[in-house]
XYZ file of C-alpha atoms in Angstrom:
502
model
C 0.000 0.000 0.000
C 1.434 3.413 -0.897
C 2.175 5.595 2.078
C 2.973 9.230 1.532
C 4.314 11.566 4.169
C 1.707 12.456 6.729
C -0.412 15.135 5.114
C 1.340 14.610 1.782
C 0.004 13.515 -1.578
C 0.553 9.776 -1.970
C 1.563 10.088 -5.620
C 3.851 13.069 -5.103
C 7.593 12.938 -5.597
C 9.455 11.914 -2.485
C 10.334 14.965 -0.489
C 7.772 17.071 -2.369
C 5.497 19.686 -0.836
C 3.054 18.478 1.777
C 0.299 21.046 1.187
C -2.986 19.793 -0.187
C -3.519 21.109 -3.749
C -6.732 22.621 -5.027
C -7.391 19.356 -6.896
C -8.201 17.705 -3.556
C -11.165 20.054 -3.085
C -14.597 19.751 -4.619
C -18.056 18.467 -3.807
C -18.162 15.505 -1.426
C -19.577 12.393 -3.116
C -19.238 9.779 -0.361
C -18.042 9.538 3.206
C -17.480 6.388 5.237
C -15.184 4.363 7.470
C -12.534 1.999 6.100
C -9.473 0.383 7.571
C -6.355 1.647 5.785
C -3.106 0.067 6.845
C -3.968 -0.937 10.407
C -5.952 2.175 11.288
C -9.668 2.857 11.110
C -10.009 5.964 8.985
C -12.602 8.578 8.161
C -12.566 8.444 4.344
C -13.986 11.188 2.122
C -14.436 10.849 -1.655
C -14.805 14.199 -3.410
C -14.965 15.101 -7.078
C -11.205 15.186 -7.496
C -9.590 13.404 -4.558
C -9.832 10.633 -1.990
C -8.864 11.793 1.521
C -8.540 9.899 4.777
C -7.692 10.619 8.390
C -7.148 8.088 11.233
C -9.925 7.974 13.794
C -8.466 8.376 17.297
C -10.042 8.700 20.740
C -10.073 12.148 22.262
C -6.826 13.216 23.872
C -5.709 16.243 25.861
C -5.441 19.436 23.835
C -1.968 20.431 22.770
C -0.688 16.860 22.265
C 1.553 17.578 19.233
C 2.387 13.904 18.666
C -1.321 13.122 18.387
C -1.850 16.016 15.949
C 0.908 14.724 13.641
C -0.439 11.165 13.647
C -3.921 12.366 12.720
C -2.936 14.492 9.750
C -4.823 13.835 6.561
C -3.526 11.896 3.556
C -4.967 11.878 0.059
C -4.630 10.803 -3.536
C -5.986 12.570 -6.606
C -8.555 10.593 -8.550
C -6.714 11.193 -11.829
C -3.901 8.978 -10.479
C -6.210 5.941 -10.068
C -6.347 3.620 -13.086
C -8.400 0.685 -11.799
C -10.614 -0.464 -8.926
C -11.505 -4.002 -7.869
C -13.360 -5.654 -5.017
C -10.900 -7.341 -2.679
C -11.954 -10.882 -1.738
C -10.450 -13.826 0.084
C -10.927 -17.267 -1.437
C -10.523 -20.672 0.197
C -10.422 -24.170 -1.255
C -13.618 -25.262 0.495
C -15.476 -22.036 -0.188
C -17.782 -21.768 -3.196
C -19.014 -18.634 -4.925
C -17.353 -15.238 -5.044
C -15.358 -15.536 -1.848
C -15.382 -13.426 1.318
C -15.447 -9.671 0.729
C -12.638 -7.763 2.423
C -13.044 -4.349 0.834
C -11.876 -2.380 -2.196
C -8.466 -2.193 -3.880
C -7.450 0.929 -5.802
C -4.662 0.682 -8.394
C -2.620 3.857 -8.518
C 0.013 5.411 -10.777
C 2.783 6.869 -8.603
C 5.223 9.491 -9.815
C 8.780 8.706 -8.760
C 12.134 10.370 -9.366
C 13.755 10.824 -12.804
C 10.483 10.704 -14.782
C 9.769 7.181 -13.547
C 6.224 5.967 -12.939
C 5.305 3.057 -10.682
C 2.092 1.131 -10.084
C 0.896 0.616 -6.519
C -2.256 -0.285 -4.597
C -4.332 1.141 -1.791
C -6.654 -1.199 0.150
C -9.847 0.164 1.696
C -10.968 -2.574 4.101
C -14.638 -2.872 5.054
C -16.556 -6.163 5.304
C -19.964 -4.699 4.424
C -21.151 -5.814 0.973
C -23.629 -2.923 0.666
C -21.129 -0.305 1.809
C -18.401 -1.491 -0.577
C -20.845 -1.878 -3.456
C -21.828 1.808 -3.255
C -18.193 2.952 -3.166
C -17.108 0.506 -5.856
C -19.800 1.727 -8.277
C -18.851 5.343 -7.601
C -15.180 4.654 -8.334
C -16.134 2.840 -11.561
C -18.251 5.807 -12.606
C -15.376 8.194 -11.937
C -12.897 6.083 -13.928
C -15.336 5.845 -16.848
C -15.242 9.634 -17.014
C -11.571 9.682 -18.094
C -12.433 9.550 -21.786
C -8.840 10.044 -22.927
C -7.790 6.658 -21.543
C -7.714 3.772 -24.045
C -10.229 0.947 -23.753
C -8.893 -1.198 -26.611
C -5.377 -1.408 -28.076
C -3.735 -3.050 -31.071
C -0.415 -4.527 -29.897
C 2.372 -5.142 -32.427
C 5.256 -7.138 -30.973
C 8.611 -7.737 -32.648
C 9.987 -10.993 -31.150
C 13.425 -10.396 -32.711
C 14.108 -7.091 -30.955
C 17.405 -6.819 -29.070
C 18.061 -10.211 -27.411
C 14.637 -11.553 -28.420
C 13.275 -10.314 -25.093
C 10.222 -8.425 -26.383
C 7.783 -11.315 -25.904
C 8.894 -11.868 -22.320
C 8.808 -8.120 -21.591
C 5.241 -7.855 -22.860
C 3.708 -10.881 -21.173
C 5.524 -10.444 -17.835
C 5.454 -6.650 -17.384
C 3.039 -5.000 -19.827
C 0.084 -7.353 -20.295
C -0.653 -7.781 -16.539
C -0.928 -3.991 -16.130
C -3.154 -3.618 -19.208
C -5.359 -6.432 -17.912
C -5.603 -4.805 -14.483
C -6.651 -1.551 -16.154
C -9.393 -3.413 -18.055
C -7.932 -2.636 -21.475
C -8.783 -5.064 -24.270
C -5.846 -6.061 -26.467
C -5.288 -7.711 -29.820
C -1.706 -8.913 -30.256
C 0.138 -9.476 -33.526
C 3.644 -10.943 -33.394
C 5.568 -9.834 -36.470
C 7.193 -12.538 -38.575
C 9.357 -10.588 -41.032
C 10.728 -7.120 -41.739
C 7.937 -4.900 -43.033
C 5.198 -7.086 -41.507
C 3.891 -4.212 -39.340
C 3.745 -1.915 -42.375
C 1.770 -4.470 -44.386
C -0.539 -5.172 -41.452
C -1.405 -1.537 -40.766
C -2.126 -0.838 -44.413
C -5.082 -3.198 -44.423
C -6.262 -4.151 -40.927
C -9.405 -2.664 -39.400
C -8.476 -0.122 -36.750
C -11.876 1.404 -35.965
C -12.312 -0.716 -32.839
C -8.997 0.415 -31.323
C -8.155 3.570 -29.384
C -4.452 3.279 -30.093
C -1.588 1.146 -31.372
C 1.282 -0.083 -29.180
C 4.727 -1.122 -30.407
C 6.733 -3.595 -28.321
C 10.202 -3.492 -29.831
C 13.102 -1.206 -30.662
C 13.618 1.907 -32.744
C 13.240 0.098 -36.060
C 9.846 -1.318 -35.102
C 8.661 1.986 -33.607
C 9.668 3.940 -36.702
C 8.059 1.399 -39.033
C 4.748 1.536 -37.162
C 4.760 5.344 -36.955
C 5.470 5.455 -40.705
C 2.641 2.980 -41.348
C 0.120 4.943 -39.253
C 1.000 8.164 -41.050
C 0.827 6.507 -44.471
C -2.585 5.132 -43.601
C -3.766 8.593 -42.558
C -2.703 10.010 -45.952
C -4.512 7.195 -47.762
C -7.684 7.713 -45.714
C -7.525 11.433 -46.477
C -7.291 10.713 -50.214
C -3.742 12.063 -50.551
C -1.208 10.840 -53.087
C 1.510 8.938 -51.219
C 4.173 9.150 -53.936
C 4.537 12.873 -53.275
C 3.549 14.151 -49.830
C 3.871 17.910 -49.340
C 1.356 18.647 -46.581
C 0.641 15.411 -44.684
C -2.332 15.019 -42.355
C -1.958 13.815 -38.777
C -2.061 10.161 -37.789
C -5.542 9.113 -36.674
C -4.509 6.936 -33.706
C -1.927 7.553 -30.977
C 1.093 5.265 -30.774
C 2.470 3.746 -27.572
C 6.105 2.671 -27.295
C 7.284 -0.143 -25.025
C 11.112 -0.084 -25.057
C 12.361 -3.574 -25.909
C 15.215 -2.810 -28.321
C 18.942 -2.226 -28.040
C 18.921 1.598 -27.986
C 15.261 2.707 -27.614
C 16.039 6.266 -28.729
C 12.423 7.186 -29.473
C 11.002 5.757 -26.236
C 13.843 7.270 -24.198
C 13.275 10.700 -25.752
C 9.533 10.421 -25.200
C 9.505 9.288 -21.565
C 12.853 10.656 -20.412
C 13.780 7.130 -19.379
C 13.745 3.711 -21.155
C 11.537 2.086 -18.512
C 8.912 -0.512 -19.454
C 6.503 0.100 -16.558
C 6.700 3.871 -17.046
C 5.891 3.492 -20.742
C 2.982 1.156 -19.959
C 1.485 3.466 -17.334
C 1.662 6.443 -19.712
C -0.448 4.386 -22.123
C -2.929 3.293 -19.443
C -3.335 6.831 -18.103
C -3.893 8.195 -21.609
C -1.039 10.700 -21.430
C -0.694 12.145 -24.939
C 2.378 13.902 -26.335
C 2.172 15.447 -29.835
C 5.475 14.922 -31.662
C 7.042 16.515 -34.747
C 7.802 14.213 -37.693
C 9.987 14.592 -40.798
C 9.275 13.595 -44.372
C 12.196 12.263 -46.436
C 11.947 12.714 -50.214
C 14.238 12.471 -53.218
C 13.823 13.973 -56.697
C 10.171 14.698 -56.021
C 9.417 11.200 -54.727
C 8.398 10.511 -51.131
C 10.621 8.010 -49.288
C 9.291 7.756 -45.737
C 8.357 9.427 -42.474
C 10.900 9.548 -39.663
C 12.150 11.346 -36.571
C 15.925 11.512 -37.095
C 18.604 10.749 -39.657
C 22.357 10.621 -40.115
C 24.267 10.799 -43.379
C 27.983 10.233 -43.877
C 29.752 8.591 -40.950
C 26.473 7.662 -39.232
C 25.034 6.110 -42.383
C 28.152 4.157 -43.282
C 28.562 2.884 -39.735
C 25.044 1.454 -39.862
C 25.753 -0.097 -43.280
C 28.780 -1.872 -41.815
C 26.817 -3.018 -38.768
C 23.996 -4.425 -40.920
C 26.486 -6.660 -42.687
C 27.305 -8.306 -39.334
C 23.827 -9.086 -38.016
C 25.142 -12.329 -36.552
C 26.859 -10.268 -33.838
C 25.003 -8.939 -30.804
C 23.668 -5.363 -31.238
C 26.360 -3.819 -29.036
C 29.145 -5.855 -30.634
C 28.231 -4.965 -34.207
C 27.741 -1.301 -33.274
C 31.204 -1.091 -31.669
C 32.776 -3.082 -34.521
C 31.248 -0.805 -37.163
C 32.327 2.391 -35.388
C 35.910 1.160 -34.960
C 36.167 0.014 -38.573
C 34.671 3.262 -39.905
C 37.039 5.304 -37.753
C 39.992 3.248 -38.988
C 39.142 4.257 -42.565
C 38.938 7.930 -41.705
C 41.551 10.213 -43.211
C 41.710 13.966 -43.454
C 41.330 15.634 -46.844
C 42.501 19.184 -47.445
C 39.877 21.661 -48.582
C 38.160 24.859 -47.600
C 34.542 24.958 -46.430
C 32.112 27.255 -48.178
C 28.825 28.755 -47.110
C 26.437 30.844 -49.220
C 23.142 32.362 -48.039
C 20.083 33.934 -49.579
C 16.800 35.084 -48.084
C 15.498 31.537 -47.489
C 18.241 28.963 -47.950
C 21.802 28.694 -46.698
C 24.116 26.465 -48.732
C 27.007 24.729 -46.976
C 29.614 23.059 -49.182
C 32.834 21.160 -48.639
C 34.225 17.989 -47.126
C 31.607 16.973 -44.559
C 32.208 14.022 -42.279
C 28.698 13.616 -40.878
C 25.284 15.247 -41.115
C 22.740 14.687 -38.321
C 19.137 15.836 -38.669
C 17.066 15.449 -35.501
C 13.423 16.335 -34.857
C 13.648 14.801 -31.345
C 16.421 14.939 -28.679
C 17.521 11.353 -29.417
C 18.334 10.257 -25.875
C 20.014 6.874 -25.432
C 22.426 5.084 -23.135
C 25.501 6.265 -25.071
C 24.184 9.849 -25.188
C 22.192 10.400 -21.974
C 21.757 14.127 -22.706
C 20.742 13.341 -26.273
C 22.360 13.504 -29.699
C 20.472 16.793 -30.099
C 20.018 17.992 -26.491
C 18.554 21.380 -27.423
C 15.759 19.872 -29.514
C 12.299 19.172 -28.104
C 9.609 16.717 -29.168
C 7.339 19.363 -30.639
C 9.060 22.735 -30.868
C 8.474 23.003 -34.628
C 12.125 22.772 -35.651
C 14.942 20.296 -36.282
C 18.542 20.274 -35.142
C 21.035 20.173 -38.016
C 24.488 19.121 -36.796
C 27.358 19.147 -39.295
C 30.800 17.685 -38.587
C 33.229 19.034 -41.172
C 36.589 17.766 -42.309
C 38.835 16.975 -39.326
C 41.414 14.493 -38.069
C 40.537 11.120 -36.592
C 41.652 12.050 -33.024
C 39.554 15.217 -33.029
C 36.477 13.420 -34.341
C 36.864 10.705 -31.690
C 36.977 13.428 -29.009
C 33.710 14.774 -30.431
C 32.067 11.323 -30.303
C 33.234 10.656 -26.739
C 31.658 13.862 -25.484
C 28.166 12.556 -26.235
C 28.555 10.253 -23.238
C 29.874 13.002 -20.935
C 28.547 16.239 -19.481
C 30.812 18.325 -21.709
C 29.490 20.177 -24.753
C 29.882 17.835 -27.735
C 29.493 20.742 -30.155
C 32.356 22.863 -28.788
C 34.733 22.054 -31.647
C 35.754 24.275 -34.562
C 34.696 21.632 -37.102
C 31.182 21.178 -35.651
C 28.343 23.469 -36.731
C 24.789 23.476 -35.393
C 21.673 25.013 -36.918
C 17.978 25.185 -36.071
C 16.054 24.470 -39.264
C 12.708 23.566 -40.807
C 14.029 21.976 -44.005
C 17.303 20.441 -45.153
C 18.514 19.235 -48.557
C 21.581 16.989 -48.635
C 23.285 16.587 -52.012
C 26.288 14.172 -52.200
C 28.994 14.935 -54.751
C 30.209 11.619 -56.074
C 32.917 13.111 -58.295
C 34.925 14.431 -55.364
C 37.441 12.659 -53.198
C 35.879 11.337 -50.000
C 37.851 11.146 -46.800
C 36.852 7.581 -46.044
C 38.962 5.186 -48.049
C 37.078 3.258 -50.689
C 36.823 -0.383 -49.717
C 34.278 -3.151 -49.562
C 33.059 -1.846 -46.226
C 31.912 1.401 -47.774
C 29.267 -0.420 -49.765
C 28.468 -3.090 -47.213
C 24.744 -2.802 -47.781
C 24.468 -0.330 -50.638
C 24.957 -0.552 -54.372
C 27.779 1.270 -56.112
C 25.804 4.427 -56.823
C 23.813 4.603 -53.581
C 24.645 6.384 -50.347
C 23.597 4.893 -46.991
C 21.392 6.880 -44.611
C 20.578 5.994 -41.035
C 16.904 6.926 -40.572
C 15.661 6.033 -37.079
C 18.107 3.131 -36.987
C 17.016 1.782 -40.392
C 19.357 1.618 -43.370
C 18.008 3.609 -46.326
C 19.944 3.691 -49.606
C 19.595 6.785 -51.778
C 21.507 7.740 -54.909
C 20.618 11.430 -55.131
C 19.644 14.494 -53.116
C 17.449 13.946 -50.067
C 14.984 16.594 -48.944
C 14.064 16.493 -45.238
C 11.149 18.645 -44.078
C 9.679 19.013 -40.599
C 5.933 18.744 -39.985
C 4.868 19.932 -36.506
C 2.818 17.682 -34.202
C 2.084 15.129 -36.895
C 1.591 12.163 -34.577
C 0.417 11.653 -30.993
C 2.482 9.347 -28.816
C 1.435 7.930 -25.465
C 3.800 9.431 -22.933
C 5.804 12.532 -22.200
C 9.194 13.311 -20.736
C 9.066 15.277 -17.404
C 10.373 16.554 -21.378
C 32.309 8.316 -43.630
C 32.765 11.618 -45.098
C 31.338 12.683 -48.410
C 32.074 15.883 -50.251
C 28.545 17.164 -49.857
C 26.419 20.224 -50.215
C 23.788 20.960 -47.611
C 20.990 23.460 -48.171
C 19.162 24.381 -44.998
C 16.056 26.456 -44.565
C 17.042 28.130 -41.301
C 14.709 29.677 -38.783
């Protein structure tokens, strides 16, 4: 049973203020006596809060110890996600068992954006008394119309160490069942299965879609939901200029190797926190990018890397037999080993709308979200927010291998990773990246360069997926294009980059 500080809100952060907020006020709906903990309590249910105070015999005035013990505790009704009658069953007993009282299931707010489920038992052996209170709690919970009643679950069993199935059935499904949420589970069988499924399946009966997997699965499902919204709106999907919003919110259960999207969304890659955000119906609108080339739409996404980031992923994809961390480290080391500095002068030209950046560019990062992960706890783009209507453009120009390694190492530290003369940062709405294949790159040409791409294609890392493109890529931000369940407590190519700066 959750126990807050005496007089404090049960769901408050530890050490938080002890004053009762205005939310605890309101018209009294019910009042009665229940045993809470081991004390008989005077319990009051109002429109916005449940309050209780221990019942004690009269004592001499001025007894400060008595006054402290009798201080009121409370929880806000918006923090309750389920209510059940508490019964005791025995082997010999038939029927519904012996009534003990009512159990409330509560979402507690902990430190570092973490949420935790807990229970509060209201003990009273009277069937009639508990029935009245139980029905009132059910009526109150039914009034939270933003909370999902039915969810489509898409589970990728191959994510990370093939732990997604265990994560869902041991940690997620019991909480959804407790909350009374109906679920329909599809376990994906091949790459692109979620995309194919969401193109055709009936979604009218669902309040949302939940992804149990890593960044690749999350990005694929977000892309599929947005594509479906364009189709339903009668828009041409070969060329998307002004996309419409996704019709259903998407929940993300982190079960991958990096979980960048879930980490950025919740502020922490925590399965129970992600699940409770879904149950409580917490909605966070998020900006999304469109990726296009030569007038043709490629996909929706949240972040991308071109150059070193793209080629590193291409190398890693060629070694899928390794564990995720092993192939990531292997690919980074091999890509760094091929790095060599090429002489040349950078060039930048501006007009009223576009700024053109030319020269030997080692890496281009385009981020519509902060991109938090274990190797970059402050984020790959720490100054970007989920829905601030802009993207972070981070350009690493021509530099030596030691200097670039220093830059990479700073992502894992508290130091500013952008405080280098070869690193430039911009806040933009649109970016065009145009590789120049007739110039000398500063990553030596070898088989690794084209590990997963054809001779004329350049690898991009889009939300952890390898995308091969032969020509210019146009990236454009679209504000608040999809709702997500949750909320945080917030190789070098000689390339030309055009950015529409704010």
